[in-house]
CSV table of C-alpha atoms and ligand atoms in Angstrom, one decimal:
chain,number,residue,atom,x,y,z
Q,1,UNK,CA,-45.2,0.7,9.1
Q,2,UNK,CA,-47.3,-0.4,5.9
Q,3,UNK,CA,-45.8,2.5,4.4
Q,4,UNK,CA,-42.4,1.3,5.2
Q,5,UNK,CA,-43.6,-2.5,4.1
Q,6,UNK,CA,-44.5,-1.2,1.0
Q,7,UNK,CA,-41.3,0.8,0.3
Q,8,UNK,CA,-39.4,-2.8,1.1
Q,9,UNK,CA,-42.0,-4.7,-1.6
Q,10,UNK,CA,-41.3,-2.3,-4.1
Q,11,UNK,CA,-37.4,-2.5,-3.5
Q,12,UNK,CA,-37.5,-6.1,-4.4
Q,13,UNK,CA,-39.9,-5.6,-7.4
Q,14,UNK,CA,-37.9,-3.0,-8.9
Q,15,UNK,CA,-34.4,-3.7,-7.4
Q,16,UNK,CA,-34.3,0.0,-6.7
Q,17,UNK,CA,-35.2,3.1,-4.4
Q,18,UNK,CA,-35.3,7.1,-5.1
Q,19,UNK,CA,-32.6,8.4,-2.6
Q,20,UNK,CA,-35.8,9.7,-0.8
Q,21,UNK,CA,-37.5,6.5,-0.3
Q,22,UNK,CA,-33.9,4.8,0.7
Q,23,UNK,CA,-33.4,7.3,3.4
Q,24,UNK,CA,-36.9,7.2,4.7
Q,25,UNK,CA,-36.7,3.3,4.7
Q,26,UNK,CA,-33.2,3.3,6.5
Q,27,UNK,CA,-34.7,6.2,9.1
Q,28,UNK,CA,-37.6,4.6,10.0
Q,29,UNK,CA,-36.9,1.3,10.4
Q,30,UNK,CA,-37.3,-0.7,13.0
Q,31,UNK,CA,-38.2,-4.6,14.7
Q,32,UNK,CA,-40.9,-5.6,12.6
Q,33,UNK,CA,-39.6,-3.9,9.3
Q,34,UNK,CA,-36.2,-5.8,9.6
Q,35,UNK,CA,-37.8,-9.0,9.9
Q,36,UNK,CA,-39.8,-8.5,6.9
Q,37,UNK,CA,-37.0,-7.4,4.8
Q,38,UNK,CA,-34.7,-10.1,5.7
Q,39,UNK,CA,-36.8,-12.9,5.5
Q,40,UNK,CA,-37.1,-11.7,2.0
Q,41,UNK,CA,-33.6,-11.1,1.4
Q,42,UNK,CA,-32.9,-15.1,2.7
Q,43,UNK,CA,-35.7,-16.2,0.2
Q,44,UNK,CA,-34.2,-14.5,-2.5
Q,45,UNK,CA,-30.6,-15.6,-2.2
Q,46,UNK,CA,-32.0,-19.2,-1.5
Q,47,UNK,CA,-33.2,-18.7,-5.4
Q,48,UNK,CA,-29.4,-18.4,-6.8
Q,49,UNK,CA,-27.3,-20.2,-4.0
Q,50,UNK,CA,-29.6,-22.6,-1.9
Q,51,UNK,CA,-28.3,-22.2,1.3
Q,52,UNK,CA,-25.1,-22.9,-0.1
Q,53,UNK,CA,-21.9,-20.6,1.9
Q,54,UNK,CA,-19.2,-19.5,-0.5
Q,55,UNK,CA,-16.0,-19.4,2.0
Q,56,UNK,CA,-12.3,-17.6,0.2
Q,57,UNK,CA,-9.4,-18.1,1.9
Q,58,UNK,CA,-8.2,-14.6,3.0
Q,59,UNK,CA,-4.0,-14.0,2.8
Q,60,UNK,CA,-3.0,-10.4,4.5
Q,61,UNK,CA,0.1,-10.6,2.7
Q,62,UNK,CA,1.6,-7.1,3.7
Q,63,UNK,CA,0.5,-4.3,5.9
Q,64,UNK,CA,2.8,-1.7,4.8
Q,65,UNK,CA,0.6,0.9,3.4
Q,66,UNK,CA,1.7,4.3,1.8
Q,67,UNK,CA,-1.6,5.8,2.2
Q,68,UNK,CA,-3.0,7.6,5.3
Q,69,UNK,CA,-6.7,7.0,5.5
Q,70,UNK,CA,-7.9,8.3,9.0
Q,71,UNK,CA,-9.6,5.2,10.0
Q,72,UNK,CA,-7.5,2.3,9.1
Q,73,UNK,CA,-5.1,1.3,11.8
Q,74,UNK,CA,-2.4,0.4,9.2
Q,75,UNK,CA,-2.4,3.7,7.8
Q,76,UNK,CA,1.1,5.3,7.2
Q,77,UNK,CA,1.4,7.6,10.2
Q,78,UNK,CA,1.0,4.9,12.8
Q,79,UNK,CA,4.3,4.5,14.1
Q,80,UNK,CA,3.4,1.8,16.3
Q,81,UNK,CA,2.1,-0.7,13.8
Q,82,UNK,CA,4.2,-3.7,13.2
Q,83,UNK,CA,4.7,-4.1,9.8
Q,84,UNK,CA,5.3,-7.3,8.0
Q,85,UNK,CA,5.6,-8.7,4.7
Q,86,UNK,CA,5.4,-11.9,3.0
Q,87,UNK,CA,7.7,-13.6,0.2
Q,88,UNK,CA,6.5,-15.3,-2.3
Q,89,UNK,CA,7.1,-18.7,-1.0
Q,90,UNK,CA,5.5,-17.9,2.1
Q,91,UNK,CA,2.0,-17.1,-0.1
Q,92,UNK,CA,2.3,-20.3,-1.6
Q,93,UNK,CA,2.3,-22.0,1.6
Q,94,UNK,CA,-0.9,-20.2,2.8
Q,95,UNK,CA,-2.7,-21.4,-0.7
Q,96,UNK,CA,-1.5,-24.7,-0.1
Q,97,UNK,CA,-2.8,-24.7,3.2
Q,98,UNK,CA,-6.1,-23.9,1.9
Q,99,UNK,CA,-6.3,-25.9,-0.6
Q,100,UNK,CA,-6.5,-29.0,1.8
Q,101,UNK,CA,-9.0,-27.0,3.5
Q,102,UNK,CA,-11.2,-26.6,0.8
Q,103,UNK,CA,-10.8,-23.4,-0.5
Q,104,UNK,CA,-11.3,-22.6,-3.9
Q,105,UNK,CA,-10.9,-19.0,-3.7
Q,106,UNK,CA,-8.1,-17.1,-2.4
Q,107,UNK,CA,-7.7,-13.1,-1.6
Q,108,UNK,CA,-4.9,-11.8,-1.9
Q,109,UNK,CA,-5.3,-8.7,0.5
Q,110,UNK,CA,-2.5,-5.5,1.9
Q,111,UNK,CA,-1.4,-2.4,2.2
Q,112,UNK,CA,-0.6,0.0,-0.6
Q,113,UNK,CA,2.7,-1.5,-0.7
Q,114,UNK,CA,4.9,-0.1,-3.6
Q,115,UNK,CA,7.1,-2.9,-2.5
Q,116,UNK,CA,5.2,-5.3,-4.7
Q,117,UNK,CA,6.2,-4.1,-8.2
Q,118,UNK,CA,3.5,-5.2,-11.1
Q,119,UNK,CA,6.3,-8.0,-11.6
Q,120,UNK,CA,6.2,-9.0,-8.5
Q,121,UNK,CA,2.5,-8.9,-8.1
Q,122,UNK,CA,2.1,-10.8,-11.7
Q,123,UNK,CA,4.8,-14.1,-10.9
Q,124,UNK,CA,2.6,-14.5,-7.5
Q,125,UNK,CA,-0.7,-14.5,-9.6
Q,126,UNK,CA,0.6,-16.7,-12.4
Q,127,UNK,CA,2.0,-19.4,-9.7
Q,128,UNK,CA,-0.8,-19.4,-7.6
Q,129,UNK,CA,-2.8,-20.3,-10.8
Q,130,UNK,CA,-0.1,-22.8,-11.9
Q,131,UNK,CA,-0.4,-24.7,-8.9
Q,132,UNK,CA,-4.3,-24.3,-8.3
Q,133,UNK,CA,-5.8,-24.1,-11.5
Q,134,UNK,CA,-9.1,-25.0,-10.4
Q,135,UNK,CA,-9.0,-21.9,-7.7
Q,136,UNK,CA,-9.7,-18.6,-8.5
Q,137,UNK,CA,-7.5,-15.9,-7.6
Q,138,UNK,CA,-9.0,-12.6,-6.0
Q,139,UNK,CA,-6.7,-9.5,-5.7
Q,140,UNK,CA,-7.7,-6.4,-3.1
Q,141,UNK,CA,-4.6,-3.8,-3.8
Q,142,UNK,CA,-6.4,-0.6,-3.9
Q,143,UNK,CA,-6.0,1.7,-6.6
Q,144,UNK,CA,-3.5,1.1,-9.4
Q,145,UNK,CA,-3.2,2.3,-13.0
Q,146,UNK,CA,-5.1,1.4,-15.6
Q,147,UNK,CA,-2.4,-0.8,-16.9
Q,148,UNK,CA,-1.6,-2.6,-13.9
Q,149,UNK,CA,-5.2,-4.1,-13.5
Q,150,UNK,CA,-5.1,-4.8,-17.1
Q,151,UNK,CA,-1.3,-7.1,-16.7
Q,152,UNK,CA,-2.7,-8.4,-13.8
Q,153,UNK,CA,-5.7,-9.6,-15.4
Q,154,UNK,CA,-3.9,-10.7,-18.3
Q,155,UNK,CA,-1.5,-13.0,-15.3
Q,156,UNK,CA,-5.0,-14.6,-14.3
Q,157,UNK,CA,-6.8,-13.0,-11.7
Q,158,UNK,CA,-10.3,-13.0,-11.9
Q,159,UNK,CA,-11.8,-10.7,-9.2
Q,160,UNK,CA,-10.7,-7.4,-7.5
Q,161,UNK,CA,-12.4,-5.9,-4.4
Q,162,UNK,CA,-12.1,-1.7,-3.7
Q,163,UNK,CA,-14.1,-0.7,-1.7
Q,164,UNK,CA,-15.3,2.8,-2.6
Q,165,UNK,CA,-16.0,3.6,0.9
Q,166,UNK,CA,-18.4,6.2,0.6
Q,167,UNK,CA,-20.0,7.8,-2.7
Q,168,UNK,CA,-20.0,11.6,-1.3
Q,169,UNK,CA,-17.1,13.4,-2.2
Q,170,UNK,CA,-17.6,15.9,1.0
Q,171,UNK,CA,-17.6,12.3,3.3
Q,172,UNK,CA,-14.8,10.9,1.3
Q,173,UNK,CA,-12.9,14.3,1.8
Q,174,UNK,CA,-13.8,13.5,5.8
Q,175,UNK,CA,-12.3,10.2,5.7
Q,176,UNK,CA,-9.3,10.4,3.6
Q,177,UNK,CA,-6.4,13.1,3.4
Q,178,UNK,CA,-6.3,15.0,0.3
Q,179,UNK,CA,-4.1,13.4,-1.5
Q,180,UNK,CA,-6.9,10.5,-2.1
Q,181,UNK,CA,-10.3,10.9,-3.8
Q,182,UNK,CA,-13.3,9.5,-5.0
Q,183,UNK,CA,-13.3,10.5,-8.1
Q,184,UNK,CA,-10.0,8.1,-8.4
Q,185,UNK,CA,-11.3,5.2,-6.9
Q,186,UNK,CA,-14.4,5.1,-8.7
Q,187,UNK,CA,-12.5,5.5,-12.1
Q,188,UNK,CA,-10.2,2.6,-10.7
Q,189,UNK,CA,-13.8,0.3,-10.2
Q,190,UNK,CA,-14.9,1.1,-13.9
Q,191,UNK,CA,-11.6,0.5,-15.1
Q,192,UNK,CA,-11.3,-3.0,-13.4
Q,193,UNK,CA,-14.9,-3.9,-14.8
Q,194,UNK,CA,-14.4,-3.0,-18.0
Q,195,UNK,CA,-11.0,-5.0,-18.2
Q,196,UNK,CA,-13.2,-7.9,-17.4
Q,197,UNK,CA,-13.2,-8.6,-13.4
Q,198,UNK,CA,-15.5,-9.7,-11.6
Q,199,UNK,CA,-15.6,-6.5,-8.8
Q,200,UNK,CA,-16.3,-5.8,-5.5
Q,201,UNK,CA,-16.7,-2.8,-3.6
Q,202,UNK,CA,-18.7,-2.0,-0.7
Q,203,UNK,CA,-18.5,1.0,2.7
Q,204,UNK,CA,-18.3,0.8,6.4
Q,205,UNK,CA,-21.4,1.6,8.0
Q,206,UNK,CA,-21.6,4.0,11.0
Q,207,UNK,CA,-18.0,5.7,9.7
Q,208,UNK,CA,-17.6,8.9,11.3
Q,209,UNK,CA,-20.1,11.7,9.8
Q,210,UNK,CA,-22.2,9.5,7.8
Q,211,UNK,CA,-25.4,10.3,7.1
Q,212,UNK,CA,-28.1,8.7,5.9
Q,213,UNK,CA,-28.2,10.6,2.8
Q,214,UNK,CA,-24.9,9.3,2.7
Q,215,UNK,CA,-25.9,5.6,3.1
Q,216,UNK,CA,-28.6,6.2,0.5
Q,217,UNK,CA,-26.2,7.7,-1.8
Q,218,UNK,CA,-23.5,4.5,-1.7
Q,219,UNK,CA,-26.8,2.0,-3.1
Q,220,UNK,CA,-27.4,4.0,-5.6
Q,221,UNK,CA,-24.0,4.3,-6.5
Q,222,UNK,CA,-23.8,0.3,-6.3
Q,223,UNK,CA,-27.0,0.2,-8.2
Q,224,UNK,CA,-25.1,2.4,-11.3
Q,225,UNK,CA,-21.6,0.3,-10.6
Q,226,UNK,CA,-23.2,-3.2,-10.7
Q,227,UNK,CA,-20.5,-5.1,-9.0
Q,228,UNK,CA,-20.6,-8.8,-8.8
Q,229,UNK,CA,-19.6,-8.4,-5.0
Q,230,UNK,CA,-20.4,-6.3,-2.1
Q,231,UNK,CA,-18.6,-5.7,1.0
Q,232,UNK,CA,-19.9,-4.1,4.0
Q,233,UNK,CA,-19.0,-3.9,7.4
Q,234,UNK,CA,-19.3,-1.6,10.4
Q,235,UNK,CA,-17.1,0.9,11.0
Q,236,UNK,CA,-15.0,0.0,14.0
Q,237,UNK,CA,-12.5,2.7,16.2
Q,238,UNK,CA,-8.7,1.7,16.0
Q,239,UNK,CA,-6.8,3.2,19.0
Q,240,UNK,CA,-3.8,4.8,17.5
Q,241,UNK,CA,-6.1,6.5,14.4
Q,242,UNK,CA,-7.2,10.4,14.6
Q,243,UNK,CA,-10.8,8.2,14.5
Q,244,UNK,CA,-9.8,6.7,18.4
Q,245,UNK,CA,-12.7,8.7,19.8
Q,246,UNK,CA,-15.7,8.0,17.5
Q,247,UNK,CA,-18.1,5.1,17.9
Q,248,UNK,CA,-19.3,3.1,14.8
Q,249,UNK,CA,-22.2,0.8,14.2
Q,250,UNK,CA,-23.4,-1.5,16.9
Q,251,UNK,CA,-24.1,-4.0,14.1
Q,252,UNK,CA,-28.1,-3.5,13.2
Q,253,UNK,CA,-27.2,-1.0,10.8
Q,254,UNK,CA,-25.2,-2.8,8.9
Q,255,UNK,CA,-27.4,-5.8,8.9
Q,256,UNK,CA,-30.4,-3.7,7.3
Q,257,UNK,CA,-27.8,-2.5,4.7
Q,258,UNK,CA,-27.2,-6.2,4.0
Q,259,UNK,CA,-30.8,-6.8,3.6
Q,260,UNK,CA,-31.4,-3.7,1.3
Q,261,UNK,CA,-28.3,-4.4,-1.3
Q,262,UNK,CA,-30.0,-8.5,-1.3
Q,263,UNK,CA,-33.2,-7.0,-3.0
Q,264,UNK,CA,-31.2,-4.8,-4.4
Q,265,UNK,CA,-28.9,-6.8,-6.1
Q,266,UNK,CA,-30.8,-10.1,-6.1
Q,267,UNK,CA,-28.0,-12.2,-7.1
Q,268,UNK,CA,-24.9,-10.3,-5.8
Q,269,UNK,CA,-21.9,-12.3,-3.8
Q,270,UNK,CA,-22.7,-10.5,-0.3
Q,271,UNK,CA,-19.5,-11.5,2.6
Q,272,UNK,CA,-20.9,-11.4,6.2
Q,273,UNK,CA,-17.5,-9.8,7.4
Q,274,UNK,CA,-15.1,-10.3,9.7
Q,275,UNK,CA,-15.4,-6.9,11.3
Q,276,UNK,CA,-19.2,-8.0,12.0
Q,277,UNK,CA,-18.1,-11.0,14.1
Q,278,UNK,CA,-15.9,-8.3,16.0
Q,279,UNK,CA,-18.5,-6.2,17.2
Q,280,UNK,CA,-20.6,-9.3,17.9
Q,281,UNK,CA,-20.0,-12.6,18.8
Q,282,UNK,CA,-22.8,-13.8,16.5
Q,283,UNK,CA,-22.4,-10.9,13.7
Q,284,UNK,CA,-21.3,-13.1,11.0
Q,285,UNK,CA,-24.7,-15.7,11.5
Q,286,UNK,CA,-26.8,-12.9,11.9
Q,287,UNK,CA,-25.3,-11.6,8.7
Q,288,UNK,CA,-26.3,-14.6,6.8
Q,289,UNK,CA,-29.6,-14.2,8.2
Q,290,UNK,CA,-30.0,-10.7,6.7
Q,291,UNK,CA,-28.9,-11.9,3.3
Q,292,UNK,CA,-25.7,-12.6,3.1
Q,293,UNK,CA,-24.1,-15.5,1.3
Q,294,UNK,CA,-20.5,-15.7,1.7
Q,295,UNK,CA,-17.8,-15.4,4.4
Q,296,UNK,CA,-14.1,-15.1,4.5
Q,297,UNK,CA,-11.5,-17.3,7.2
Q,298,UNK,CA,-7.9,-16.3,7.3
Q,299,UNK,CA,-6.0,-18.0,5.8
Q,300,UNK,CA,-2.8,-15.5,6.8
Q,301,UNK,CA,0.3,-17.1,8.9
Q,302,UNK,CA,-0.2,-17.5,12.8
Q,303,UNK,CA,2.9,-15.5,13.3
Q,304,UNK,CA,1.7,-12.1,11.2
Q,305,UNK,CA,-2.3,-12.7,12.4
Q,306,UNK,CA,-2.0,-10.3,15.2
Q,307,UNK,CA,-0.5,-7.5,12.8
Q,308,UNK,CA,-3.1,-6.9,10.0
Q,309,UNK,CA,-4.8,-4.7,12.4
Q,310,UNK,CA,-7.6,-2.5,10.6
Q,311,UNK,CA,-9.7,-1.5,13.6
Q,312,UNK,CA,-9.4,-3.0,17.5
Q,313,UNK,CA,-10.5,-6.3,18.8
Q,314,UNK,CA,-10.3,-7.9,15.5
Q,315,UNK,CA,-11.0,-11.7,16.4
Q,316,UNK,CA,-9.6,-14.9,15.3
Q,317,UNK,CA,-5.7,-13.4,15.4
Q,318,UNK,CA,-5.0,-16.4,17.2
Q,319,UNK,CA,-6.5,-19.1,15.4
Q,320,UNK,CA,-5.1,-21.2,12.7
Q,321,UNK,CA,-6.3,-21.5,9.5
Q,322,UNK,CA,-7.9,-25.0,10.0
Q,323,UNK,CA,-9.2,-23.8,12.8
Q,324,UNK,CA,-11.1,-20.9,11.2
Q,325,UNK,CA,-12.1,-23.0,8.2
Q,326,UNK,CA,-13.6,-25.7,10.8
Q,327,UNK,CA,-14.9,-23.3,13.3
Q,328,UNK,CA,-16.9,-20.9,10.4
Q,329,UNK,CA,-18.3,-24.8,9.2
Q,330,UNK,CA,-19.8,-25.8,12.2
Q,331,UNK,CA,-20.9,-21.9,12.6
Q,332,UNK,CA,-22.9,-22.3,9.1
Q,333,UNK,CA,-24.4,-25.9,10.2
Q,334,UNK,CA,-26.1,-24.9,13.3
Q,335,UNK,CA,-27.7,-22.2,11.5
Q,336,UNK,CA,-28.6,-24.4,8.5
Q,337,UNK,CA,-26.5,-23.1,5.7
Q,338,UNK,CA,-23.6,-25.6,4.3
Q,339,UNK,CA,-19.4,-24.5,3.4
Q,340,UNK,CA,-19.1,-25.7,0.0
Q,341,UNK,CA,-15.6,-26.2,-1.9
Q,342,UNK,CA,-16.4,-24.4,-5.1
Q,343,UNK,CA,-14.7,-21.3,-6.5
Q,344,UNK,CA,-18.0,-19.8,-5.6
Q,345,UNK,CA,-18.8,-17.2,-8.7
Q,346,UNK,CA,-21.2,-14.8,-9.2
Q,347,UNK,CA,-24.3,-16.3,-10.9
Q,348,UNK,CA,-26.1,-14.0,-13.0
Q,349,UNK,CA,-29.5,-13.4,-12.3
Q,350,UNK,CA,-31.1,-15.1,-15.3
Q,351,UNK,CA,-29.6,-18.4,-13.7
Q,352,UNK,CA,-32.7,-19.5,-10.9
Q,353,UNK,CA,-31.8,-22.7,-9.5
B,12,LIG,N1,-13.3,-0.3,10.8
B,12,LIG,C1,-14.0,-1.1,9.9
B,12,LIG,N2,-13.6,-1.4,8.7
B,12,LIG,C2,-12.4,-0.8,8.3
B,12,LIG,N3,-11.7,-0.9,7.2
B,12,LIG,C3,-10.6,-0.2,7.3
B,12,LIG,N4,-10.5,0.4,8.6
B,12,LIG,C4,-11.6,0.0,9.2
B,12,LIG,C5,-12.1,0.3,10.5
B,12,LIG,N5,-11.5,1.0,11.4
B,12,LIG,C6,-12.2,-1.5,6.0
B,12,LIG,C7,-12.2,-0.6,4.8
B,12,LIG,C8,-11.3,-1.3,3.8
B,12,LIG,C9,-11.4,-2.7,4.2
B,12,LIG,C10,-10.3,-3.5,3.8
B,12,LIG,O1,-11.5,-2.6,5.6
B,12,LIG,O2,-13.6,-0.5,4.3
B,12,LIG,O3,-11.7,-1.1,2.5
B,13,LIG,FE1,-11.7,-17.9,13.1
B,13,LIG,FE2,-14.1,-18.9,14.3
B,13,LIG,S1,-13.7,-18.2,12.3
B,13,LIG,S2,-12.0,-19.0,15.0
């Protein structure tokens, strides 16, 4: 136990672990251990962000994909996924929406969609930024050429979230068919940083045959990317997926992970997820309570809610977006934290409020 203590002090001195020391951490964890490490993951974002919560209005503007990833319920192959898209227009209306809500931030999430052209991509960014100049505009597309991020970037957005969903090519190789692979989509999260993003990536925990090794591997990975932002969530089964059968993270797991990339990356943008809140009615709370400081209502039409389906029971398909906005605000309040209206960026860890 003190060794494990120990391990979790020098974590937040150094803001880093051998892959050893991660795994032994992760392995050996337990009641006591998880307390200490999130009660010094909350003190540490309370240094950058208060206990401010950043909130970004999430738009699932298509879920046609072309790709075939074996866990995502809107991959290719499922026949039985109703697919959708929205126009232009109909994106505008969401931000508008959202705007009265208080948003400040809106994601702009789908599908590998080769429907969206660069154009057609690029007129939605520069709109949305002609009507909302003071919001920032954050794209999640998956991977793209070089020269796409670049003209998008150039249109106005300002972040990009990918994902890299795990940083071992033999798990990677386990999760995606072999026309994907990780040597891609890490080029594609250099690429966006060095064109001048602010980027997000981040894995599922508890995906089938993770390891630990595995787990330990994706921090260090993070620790070498340095993104601004860091997703994680668990791993959830989607019924019509060749993943149906496996089971994925009752929650804890992820919630240590949350803990561990806080020291790690002291003043890193960290979502408590959606996917947490599925398998737990109180996943996103407790997610704050581990460390994390932002959280993402939809912001998608009623009508195409039930369709952006990534993994089953996803909650809040039926819920407006006021009524997510106002339902994640009273959520924060009783735990303490307050929903600002702010673009919500990254502050740099020199900046100690
Ligand atoms: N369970 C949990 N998360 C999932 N994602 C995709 N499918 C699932 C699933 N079955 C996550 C991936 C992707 C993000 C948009 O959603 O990590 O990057
Ligand atoms: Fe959607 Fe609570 S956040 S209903």
């Amino acid at each position: 136990m003190k060794n494990l203590k120990n391990l979790i002090d020098k974590l937040e001195k150094d803001n880093v672990l051998s892959k050893e020391e991660f795994v032994e951490l992760i392995d050996l964890r337990n009641p006591e251990v998880n307390e200490y490490l999130f009660e010094k993951a909350r003190n540490i974002r309370y240094k950058y962000y208060d206990h401010d919560i950043y909130i970004r209005g999430l738009i699932e503007f298509t879920n046609y994909c072309k790709n075939d990833c074996f866990y995502c319920g809107i991959r290719r192959s499922n026949k039985n996924a109703k697919r959708y898209r929205l126009s232009k227009s109909q994106i505008l209306e969401c931000c508008k929406t959202g705007y009265e809500l208080g948003f400040r931030t809106y994601v702009l999430q789908g599908g590998d969609d080769p429907f969206y052209t660069d154009d057609k991509i690029i007129e939605i960014i520069k709109e949305i930024k002609q009507n909302f100049s003071d919001c920032a505009v954050t794209l999640s597309l998956g991977e793209k050429p070089y020269n796409s991020y670049k003209a998008y970037y150039e249109a106005g957005a300002d972040r990009y979230l990918l994902r890299h969903e795990t940083a071992t090519e033999e798990h990677y190789n386990k999760l995606h068919p072999s026309e994907l692979s990780l040597s891609n989509r890490k080029q594609c999260l250099w690429d966006l940083k060095e064109i001048g993003y602010d980027v997000g990536t981040g894995f599922m925990v508890g995906s089938p045959y993770q390891t630990t090794e595995n787990l330990a591997d994706d921090l260090l990975f993070i620790k070498e990317l340095k993104p601004q932002m860091v997703g994680i969530g668990p791993f959830i089964p989607h019924h019509d997926t060749p993943f149906k059968e496996f089971e994925g993270d009752d929650g804890n797991l992820t919630l240590f992970m949350i803990g561990l990339l806080r020291l790690m990356l002291p003043s890193a943008l960290l979502p408590s997820t959606t996917a947490l809140g599925t398998i737990d009615p109180l996943g996103r709370e407790k997610g704050i309570f581990s460390g994390a400081n932002v959280v993402m209502p939809n912001l998608s039409p009623i009508e195409v809610r039930d369709k952006y389906l990534l993994y089953d029971n996803k909650i809040c398909t039926g819920d407006e977006a006021a009524e997510c906005r106002f339902c994640m605000e009273n959520r924060m309040k009783k735990i303490g934290y307050n929903v600002v209206v702010s673009r919500g960026d990254f502050k740099p860890e020199t900046i100690i409020i």
